[in-house]
Short mmCIF file of C-alpha atoms and ligand atoms in Angstrom, two decimals:
data_model
loop_
_atom_site.label_atom_id
_atom_site.label_comp_id
_atom_site.label_asym_id
_atom_site.label_seq_id
_atom_site.Cartn_x
_atom_site.Cartn_y
_atom_site.Cartn_z
CA MET A 371 -80.20 -11.19 5.76
CA LYS A 372 -81.19 -8.38 4.28
CA ASN A 373 -85.08 -7.45 3.99
CA LYS A 374 -85.16 -10.08 6.68
CA GLU A 375 -87.00 -9.13 9.55
CA ILE A 376 -85.68 -10.68 12.91
CA SER A 377 -88.03 -10.12 15.64
CA ILE A 378 -86.70 -10.48 19.54
CA ILE A 379 -88.92 -10.75 22.12
CA GLY A 380 -87.53 -9.49 25.59
CA GLY A 381 -85.30 -6.03 25.73
CA GLY A 382 -82.36 -6.89 27.75
CA VAL A 383 -78.82 -6.85 27.56
CA ILE A 384 -79.04 -10.20 26.16
CA GLY A 385 -82.02 -8.74 23.62
CA LEU A 386 -80.50 -5.06 23.04
CA GLY A 387 -76.62 -7.32 22.24
CA ILE A 388 -77.90 -9.47 20.13
CA GLY A 389 -80.00 -7.07 18.76
CA TRP A 390 -77.05 -4.18 18.39
CA GLN A 391 -74.44 -6.83 16.86
CA LEU A 392 -77.39 -7.46 13.90
CA THR A 393 -77.72 -3.99 13.69
CA LYS A 394 -73.78 -3.13 12.51
CA SER A 395 -75.02 -5.64 9.59
CA CYS A 396 -78.04 -3.95 8.07
CA VAL A 397 -79.99 -6.26 9.49
CA ASP A 398 -83.72 -5.40 10.23
CA VAL A 399 -84.17 -5.54 13.43
CA THR A 400 -87.97 -5.09 16.21
CA ILE A 401 -87.21 -5.63 19.50
CA TYR A 402 -90.37 -6.46 22.12
CA ASP A 403 -90.66 -5.84 25.79
CA SER A 404 -93.74 -6.22 28.21
CA ALA A 405 -92.04 -3.44 29.87
CA GLU A 406 -89.45 -1.16 29.40
CA ALA A 407 -86.66 -1.80 27.96
CA GLY A 408 -83.56 -3.71 30.32
CA ARG A 409 -85.54 -2.87 33.25
CA ALA A 410 -85.38 -6.33 34.68
CA ALA A 411 -82.77 -8.28 35.46
CA SER A 412 -80.39 -6.16 33.61
CA TRP A 413 -81.08 -3.74 36.08
CA ALA A 414 -81.96 -5.13 39.11
CA ALA A 415 -77.96 -6.96 38.90
CA ALA A 416 -74.50 -6.04 40.49
CA GLY A 417 -72.77 -6.26 37.65
CA MET A 418 -69.91 -8.65 39.10
CA LEU A 419 -67.78 -9.91 35.74
CA ALA A 420 -66.57 -13.57 38.38
CA PRO A 421 -66.89 -15.92 36.12
CA LEU A 422 -66.22 -18.85 39.57
CA ALA A 423 -67.49 -17.04 41.82
CA GLU A 424 -71.22 -17.43 40.43
CA ALA A 425 -70.46 -20.98 39.01
CA HIS A 426 -69.35 -24.37 39.74
CA THR A 427 -65.66 -25.95 39.70
CA GLU A 428 -68.61 -28.87 38.73
CA GLU A 429 -70.47 -26.77 35.69
CA PRO A 430 -66.80 -27.01 33.57
CA GLU A 431 -68.76 -25.62 30.13
CA LEU A 432 -70.63 -22.43 31.72
CA LEU A 433 -67.31 -22.00 33.85
CA LYS A 434 -65.27 -21.58 30.20
CA LEU A 435 -67.99 -19.85 28.50
CA GLY A 436 -67.41 -17.32 31.40
CA CYS A 437 -64.36 -16.94 31.51
CA ASP A 438 -65.11 -16.08 27.63
CA SER A 439 -66.81 -13.74 27.96
CA LEU A 440 -65.16 -11.49 30.23
CA ALA A 441 -62.25 -11.91 28.03
CA LEU A 442 -63.94 -11.05 25.67
CA TYR A 443 -64.95 -6.85 27.39
CA PRO A 444 -62.49 -5.49 27.04
CA LYS A 445 -63.66 -5.26 22.91
CA TRP A 446 -67.53 -5.34 23.59
CA VAL A 447 -67.39 -2.16 26.29
CA ASN A 448 -64.99 -0.54 23.61
CA GLU A 449 -66.89 -0.94 21.16
CA LEU A 450 -70.29 -0.05 22.48
CA GLU A 451 -68.92 2.94 24.08
CA SER A 452 -67.65 4.28 20.93
CA ASP A 453 -71.27 3.20 19.35
CA ALA A 454 -72.88 4.78 21.53
CA GLU A 455 -71.34 8.15 23.15
CA MET A 456 -70.76 7.22 26.46
CA SER A 457 -68.62 4.86 29.76
CA VAL A 458 -70.78 1.88 30.86
CA GLY A 459 -68.59 2.13 33.95
CA PHE A 460 -66.47 -0.79 33.52
CA ARG A 461 -63.47 -0.88 36.11
CA VAL A 462 -60.51 -3.46 37.17
CA GLU A 463 -60.25 -3.09 40.26
CA GLY A 464 -60.91 -6.27 40.47
CA THR A 465 -61.94 -8.80 43.40
CA HIS A 466 -61.39 -9.41 47.23
CA ILE A 467 -63.57 -12.46 48.37
CA ILE A 468 -63.22 -12.40 51.87
CA GLY A 469 -63.42 -14.60 54.95
CA LEU A 470 -64.40 -13.93 58.37
CA GLU A 471 -63.99 -16.99 61.10
CA SER A 472 -62.58 -20.29 60.07
CA ASP A 473 -65.41 -22.46 57.86
CA ASP A 474 -65.21 -19.47 56.59
CA THR A 475 -61.61 -19.51 55.52
CA HIS A 476 -62.31 -23.07 54.76
CA GLN A 477 -63.80 -22.29 51.46
CA LEU A 478 -62.06 -19.33 50.61
CA GLN A 479 -58.37 -22.08 50.75
CA HIS A 480 -61.79 -24.62 48.15
CA LEU A 481 -62.04 -21.51 46.31
CA TYR A 482 -58.66 -20.35 46.15
CA GLN A 483 -57.31 -24.47 44.98
CA ALA A 484 -59.99 -24.47 41.95
CA GLN A 485 -59.35 -20.91 41.24
CA GLN A 486 -55.84 -21.89 40.54
CA GLN A 487 -56.16 -25.27 39.50
CA LEU A 488 -57.94 -23.02 36.31
CA GLY A 489 -55.50 -20.52 35.53
CA LEU A 490 -56.39 -17.46 37.07
CA GLN A 491 -54.63 -14.25 38.44
CA VAL A 492 -55.36 -14.83 42.06
CA HIS A 493 -52.91 -14.49 45.31
CA TRP A 494 -53.83 -15.39 48.99
CA LEU A 495 -54.31 -12.61 51.68
CA SER A 496 -53.88 -12.89 55.39
CA GLY A 497 -56.70 -9.75 56.67
CA GLY A 498 -53.83 -7.34 57.42
CA GLU A 499 -52.86 -7.92 54.05
CA VAL A 500 -56.43 -7.54 52.08
CA ARG A 501 -56.80 -3.81 54.01
CA GLU A 502 -53.88 -2.33 53.24
CA ILE A 503 -55.93 -2.83 50.46
CA GLU A 504 -59.43 -2.54 51.38
CA SER A 505 -58.88 -0.08 54.78
CA ALA A 506 -62.91 -0.40 55.18
CA LEU A 507 -62.88 -3.72 55.74
CA SER A 508 -63.84 -4.75 59.51
CA PRO A 509 -60.70 -6.25 61.90
CA ARG A 510 -62.55 -9.36 61.30
CA VAL A 511 -61.57 -10.04 58.56
CA SER A 512 -58.85 -13.19 58.25
CA ALA A 513 -58.16 -14.10 54.74
CA ALA A 514 -59.01 -12.60 51.39
CA ILE A 515 -58.68 -13.84 47.74
CA GLN A 516 -57.30 -11.14 45.84
CA CYS A 517 -58.98 -12.20 42.07
CA GLU A 518 -57.40 -9.58 39.71
CA SER A 519 -59.59 -10.16 36.67
CA ASP A 520 -62.80 -10.18 37.94
CA TYR A 521 -64.20 -7.47 37.02
CA GLN A 522 -67.06 -5.26 37.01
CA VAL A 523 -69.35 -3.45 34.45
CA ASP A 524 -72.38 -0.80 35.91
CA ASN A 525 -74.75 -2.64 33.95
CA ARG A 526 -77.20 0.51 34.36
CA LEU A 527 -75.33 2.43 32.19
CA MET A 528 -75.29 -0.22 30.00
CA VAL A 529 -78.34 -1.23 29.50
CA ASN A 530 -78.43 2.65 28.13
CA ALA A 531 -75.73 2.19 25.71
CA LEU A 532 -77.34 -0.55 24.61
CA LYS A 533 -80.55 1.40 23.64
CA THR A 534 -78.46 4.00 22.22
CA ALA A 535 -76.50 2.26 20.49
CA TYR A 536 -79.51 -0.07 19.47
CA LEU A 537 -81.74 2.22 18.59
CA LYS A 538 -78.64 3.90 16.82
CA ASN A 539 -78.21 1.94 14.41
CA GLY A 540 -81.41 1.97 13.39
CA GLY A 541 -83.45 -1.04 15.74
CA VAL A 542 -86.51 -0.96 16.48
CA LEU A 543 -88.04 -1.25 20.28
CA ASN A 544 -91.31 -1.79 20.36
CA GLU A 545 -92.15 -1.21 24.79
CA ASN A 546 -94.94 -2.00 26.38
CA ASN A 547 -95.83 -3.96 23.68
CA PRO A 548 -96.12 -7.79 25.37
CA ILE A 549 -95.47 -11.21 22.68
CA GLU A 550 -99.08 -13.01 23.23
CA LYS A 551 -98.16 -16.10 20.52
CA ILE A 552 -95.65 -16.70 18.89
CA HIS A 553 -97.01 -18.43 15.80
CA VAL A 554 -96.00 -22.30 14.43
CA LYS A 555 -96.63 -23.82 11.55
CA ASP A 556 -95.41 -27.63 10.15
CA CYS A 557 -91.91 -26.97 12.98
CA GLN A 558 -91.83 -23.68 11.44
CA VAL A 559 -91.10 -19.99 12.78
CA GLY A 560 -93.67 -17.56 11.33
CA GLY A 561 -94.05 -14.56 13.45
CA ILE A 562 -95.54 -12.60 16.72
CA GLU A 563 -98.68 -11.75 17.61
CA THR A 564 -99.44 -8.61 19.82
CA ARG A 565 -102.08 -7.18 20.96
CA GLU A 566 -102.12 -5.29 17.69
CA GLY A 567 -101.56 -7.72 15.67
CA PHE A 568 -99.19 -10.34 13.89
CA HIS A 569 -96.01 -9.47 12.53
CA ARG A 570 -94.10 -11.48 10.06
CA SER A 571 -90.80 -12.45 11.06
CA ASP A 572 -88.19 -15.12 9.24
CA ILE A 573 -86.39 -15.36 12.70
CA VAL A 574 -87.75 -15.26 16.22
CA ILE A 575 -85.10 -15.16 19.17
CA LEU A 576 -86.82 -15.63 22.22
CA SER A 577 -84.88 -13.58 25.13
CA ALA A 578 -87.64 -13.24 27.97
CA GLY A 579 -85.23 -13.83 30.74
CA CYS A 580 -87.43 -15.76 33.28
CA TRP A 581 -90.84 -14.93 31.71
CA SER A 582 -89.55 -17.07 28.32
CA SER A 583 -90.78 -20.21 29.27
CA GLN A 584 -95.05 -18.74 29.50
CA ILE A 585 -94.78 -17.15 25.70
CA ASP A 586 -97.75 -18.73 24.16
CA GLY A 587 -96.83 -20.64 20.93
CA ILE A 588 -94.28 -22.78 21.99
CA PRO A 589 -95.05 -26.78 21.70
CA ASP A 590 -94.25 -27.42 25.83
CA SER A 591 -92.11 -30.11 24.78
CA ILE A 592 -89.16 -27.75 24.01
CA ARG A 593 -90.62 -24.81 26.07
CA PRO A 594 -87.39 -23.49 27.89
CA PRO A 595 -87.03 -24.53 31.30
CA VAL A 596 -86.44 -20.59 33.19
CA ARG A 597 -87.79 -19.66 36.16
CA PRO A 598 -87.70 -17.18 38.48
CA VAL A 599 -84.94 -16.56 41.16
CA LYS A 600 -85.30 -14.12 43.40
CA GLY A 601 -82.50 -11.43 45.17
CA GLN A 602 -83.18 -8.59 47.00
CA MET A 603 -80.53 -5.74 47.12
CA MET A 604 -79.60 -2.29 47.88
CA ALA A 605 -77.83 0.64 47.36
CA LEU A 606 -75.81 2.80 49.83
CA GLN A 607 -74.21 5.80 48.81
CA MET A 608 -70.04 6.09 50.26
CA GLU A 609 -69.20 9.02 52.23
CA GLU A 610 -66.25 10.68 53.27
CA GLY A 611 -64.25 8.19 55.48
CA ILE A 612 -66.35 5.04 53.69
CA SER A 613 -64.07 4.51 50.38
CA ILE A 614 -64.11 0.65 48.49
CA SER A 615 -62.39 0.55 45.30
CA SER A 616 -62.42 -3.15 44.68
CA VAL A 617 -65.39 -5.28 44.29
CA ILE A 618 -66.05 -7.49 48.26
CA ARG A 619 -67.58 -11.02 47.81
CA SER A 620 -68.03 -11.53 51.29
CA VAL A 621 -68.03 -16.31 51.97
CA ARG A 622 -69.91 -17.02 55.20
CA ALA A 623 -70.49 -20.89 55.74
CA ARG A 624 -72.86 -20.07 58.65
CA TYR A 625 -75.11 -17.30 57.09
CA PRO A 626 -78.13 -18.34 54.81
CA THR A 627 -76.19 -14.95 52.40
CA ASN A 628 -73.21 -14.89 50.93
CA VAL A 629 -73.03 -10.79 50.50
CA TYR A 630 -71.27 -8.84 47.43
CA LEU A 631 -70.58 -5.02 48.11
CA VAL A 632 -69.70 -2.86 44.94
CA PRO A 633 -68.26 -0.18 44.79
CA ARG A 634 -69.57 2.41 41.50
CA THR A 635 -67.52 5.51 40.51
CA ASP A 636 -70.34 7.77 41.58
CA GLY A 637 -70.61 6.45 44.96
CA ARG A 638 -73.27 4.28 44.76
CA LEU A 639 -72.04 1.18 46.69
CA ILE A 640 -74.80 -1.95 45.66
CA ILE A 641 -74.82 -4.65 48.21
CA GLY A 642 -76.68 -8.00 47.32
CA ALA A 643 -77.83 -10.24 46.63
CA THR A 644 -80.49 -13.01 48.68
CA SER A 645 -80.84 -15.83 46.26
CA GLU A 646 -85.15 -16.91 46.77
CA GLU A 647 -87.38 -19.76 45.34
CA MET A 648 -90.09 -17.12 45.50
CA GLY A 649 -92.19 -17.30 41.80
CA PHE A 650 -92.61 -13.98 40.22
CA ASP A 651 -93.04 -12.49 43.83
CA THR A 652 -90.41 -9.25 44.30
CA ARG A 653 -91.69 -8.11 47.58
CA LEU A 654 -88.65 -6.98 50.19
CA THR A 655 -88.99 -8.40 53.15
CA VAL A 656 -87.35 -8.52 56.09
CA GLY A 657 -85.18 -10.80 56.71
CA GLY A 658 -83.67 -10.04 53.03
CA MET A 659 -82.95 -6.30 53.66
CA PHE A 660 -81.71 -8.28 57.41
CA GLU A 661 -79.38 -10.45 55.93
CA LEU A 662 -77.99 -7.88 53.15
CA LEU A 663 -77.03 -4.97 56.22
CA ARG A 664 -75.69 -8.42 58.50
CA GLY A 665 -73.31 -9.35 55.81
CA ALA A 666 -72.73 -5.91 54.56
CA TRP A 667 -71.88 -4.33 57.85
CA GLU A 668 -69.91 -7.69 59.39
CA ALA A 669 -67.85 -7.15 56.07
CA VAL A 670 -67.26 -3.31 56.39
CA PRO A 671 -68.38 -2.43 59.82
CA GLY A 672 -68.67 1.75 58.31
CA VAL A 673 -71.80 0.61 56.56
CA TYR A 674 -73.30 1.55 59.56
CA GLU A 675 -73.23 5.26 59.30
CA LEU A 676 -74.61 5.38 55.63
CA PRO A 677 -77.64 6.32 54.03
CA ILE A 678 -79.34 4.35 51.91
CA LEU A 679 -80.35 5.22 48.46
CA GLU A 680 -82.74 2.61 47.33
CA THR A 681 -84.14 -1.44 47.50
CA TRP A 682 -85.04 -4.00 45.12
CA ALA A 683 -84.94 -7.32 43.77
CA GLY A 684 -84.83 -8.62 41.29
CA LEU A 685 -85.42 -12.45 39.32
CA ARG A 686 -82.55 -14.10 37.73
CA PRO A 687 -83.65 -16.39 35.23
CA GLY A 688 -82.22 -19.96 36.22
CA SER A 689 -82.51 -22.75 33.96
CA ARG A 690 -82.44 -26.65 35.36
CA ASP A 691 -78.72 -26.77 35.28
CA ASN A 692 -77.88 -22.97 35.62
CA ALA A 693 -76.80 -23.32 31.96
CA PRO A 694 -77.77 -21.14 29.39
CA ILE A 695 -80.04 -22.06 26.66
CA LEU A 696 -78.65 -21.01 24.16
CA GLY A 697 -78.81 -21.29 19.46
CA LYS A 698 -81.15 -22.96 17.40
CA THR A 699 -84.36 -24.64 18.70
CA PRO A 700 -86.68 -28.33 16.84
CA ILE A 701 -88.50 -25.04 15.28
CA GLU A 702 -87.13 -23.78 12.31
CA ASN A 703 -86.09 -20.30 12.54
CA LEU A 704 -87.55 -19.98 16.48
CA ILE A 705 -83.43 -18.98 18.32
CA TYR A 706 -83.13 -19.41 22.27
CA ALA A 707 -80.90 -17.28 23.70
CA THR A 708 -82.59 -16.90 27.75
CA GLY A 709 -81.60 -18.79 31.19
CA HIS A 710 -78.28 -16.58 32.19
CA TYR A 711 -79.15 -17.20 35.46
CA ARG A 712 -76.56 -15.71 37.62
CA ASN A 713 -75.33 -14.67 35.08
CA GLY A 714 -76.66 -12.42 32.47
CA ILE A 715 -73.85 -9.29 32.24
CA LEU A 716 -70.83 -11.29 32.31
CA LEU A 717 -72.19 -13.76 29.17
CA THR A 718 -74.04 -10.37 27.65
CA PRO A 719 -70.81 -9.99 24.82
CA ILE A 720 -70.02 -13.85 24.07
CA THR A 721 -73.88 -14.41 23.72
CA ALA A 722 -74.36 -11.15 21.72
CA TYR A 723 -71.31 -12.49 19.80
CA GLU A 724 -72.47 -15.61 18.66
CA ILE A 725 -75.90 -16.02 18.45
CA SER A 726 -75.62 -12.85 15.92
CA LYS A 727 -73.34 -15.24 14.40
CA LEU A 728 -75.86 -17.26 13.64
CA VAL A 729 -78.20 -16.05 12.87
CA LEU A 730 -76.34 -14.49 9.79
CA SER A 731 -74.50 -17.17 9.04
CA ASP A 732 -76.66 -20.50 10.57
CA VAL A 733 -73.47 -21.95 11.43
CA THR A 734 -73.96 -23.47 15.70
CA SER A 735 -70.67 -22.56 17.10
CA ASP A 736 -68.46 -24.45 18.83
CA VAL A 737 -68.68 -22.67 21.81
CA ILE A 738 -72.68 -22.19 21.88
CA ALA A 739 -73.20 -26.01 20.54
CA PRO A 740 -73.15 -27.51 24.01
CA PHE A 741 -75.64 -24.59 25.53
CA GLN A 742 -78.67 -25.74 22.96
CA ILE A 743 -81.85 -26.49 23.89
CA ASP A 744 -82.02 -30.42 23.31
CA ARG A 745 -79.93 -31.74 26.19
CA PHE A 746 -83.06 -30.81 27.97
CA LEU A 747 -85.07 -32.43 25.76
CA GLU A 748 -85.48 -36.73 25.72
N1 LIG B 1412 -74.75 -12.21 39.95
C1 LIG B 1412 -75.77 -11.65 40.97
C2 LIG B 1412 -75.80 -12.28 41.17
O1 LIG B 1412 -76.88 -13.28 40.63
O2 LIG B 1412 -76.27 -12.57 43.06
#
């Protein structure tokens, strides 16, 4: 691999994670980002590490990938924190999935059975029992599932740590420099083109999130089927009297948005998220903010008093079957690592370890084989 040039298109957690791992093996890597690296979906995310909450039981391969990536998290965090010499806010207080009405409780029971079948560490709690743990919850909360192994990481700290570790290892970060074209000749990648001109690359890795299908030069037949799925979010400032230590997810059968509340160590309380098919529109709407506030207030009435610190909208890179697109493509030396949809932060460790292994060994592992682009090709 020495003297080979690797170009990574997209400097979110996926691109940075792969780049960091490759630079640890002394590979020459340049990451290109059309804006500031890590400031798109990676920055907008909430950082929940919850394989089952973000996938369905009908998606067993995706669930397994999520569970396997979650199992890698402690090792990943140790390695990253030690390389970057900073914390990434990994927290293991777990998650409570709550319901308020009988329709919600039915949905919770269905989820609980699926979690038990998967052997996950879950416990059924009454409303009173969950309020003993999280006293800020509403008296209307009637039942909850306690998920001991659904953790969280501070995704923004993880972006900063990945950038630091990658740069420390000699990685090159080329920000505000959109890729104009990937050069493909005779079914083989030759390099990439930016406004500064052509850059030869032995391997190009496409990790441009919801923009991955828009890069010129990729034959139409193998464009990754990735689209933006908008999520509106906000952050509140927790104050004395309103303290939440675990992630709270509210299941509301009657409403369009299931809200989650994610407490950060610095006192921020992240509230998310809508899920909207609005193309690349990132405007905040009254309806979106209303759904978040209603959901958060129903779960934790005390949020009524809290100051709003920030509002934003992110674009999840959704693939056609909700699973990421990983690995080799019919174009030699063009590798995909995109389409992570609602699970980008959760799937960062497994993607970074597996794609860097693929680059170094040229062998597709059993882990990523089911997620290759060929599943979409005729
Ligand atoms: N993973 C959280 C979300 O996509 O809203």
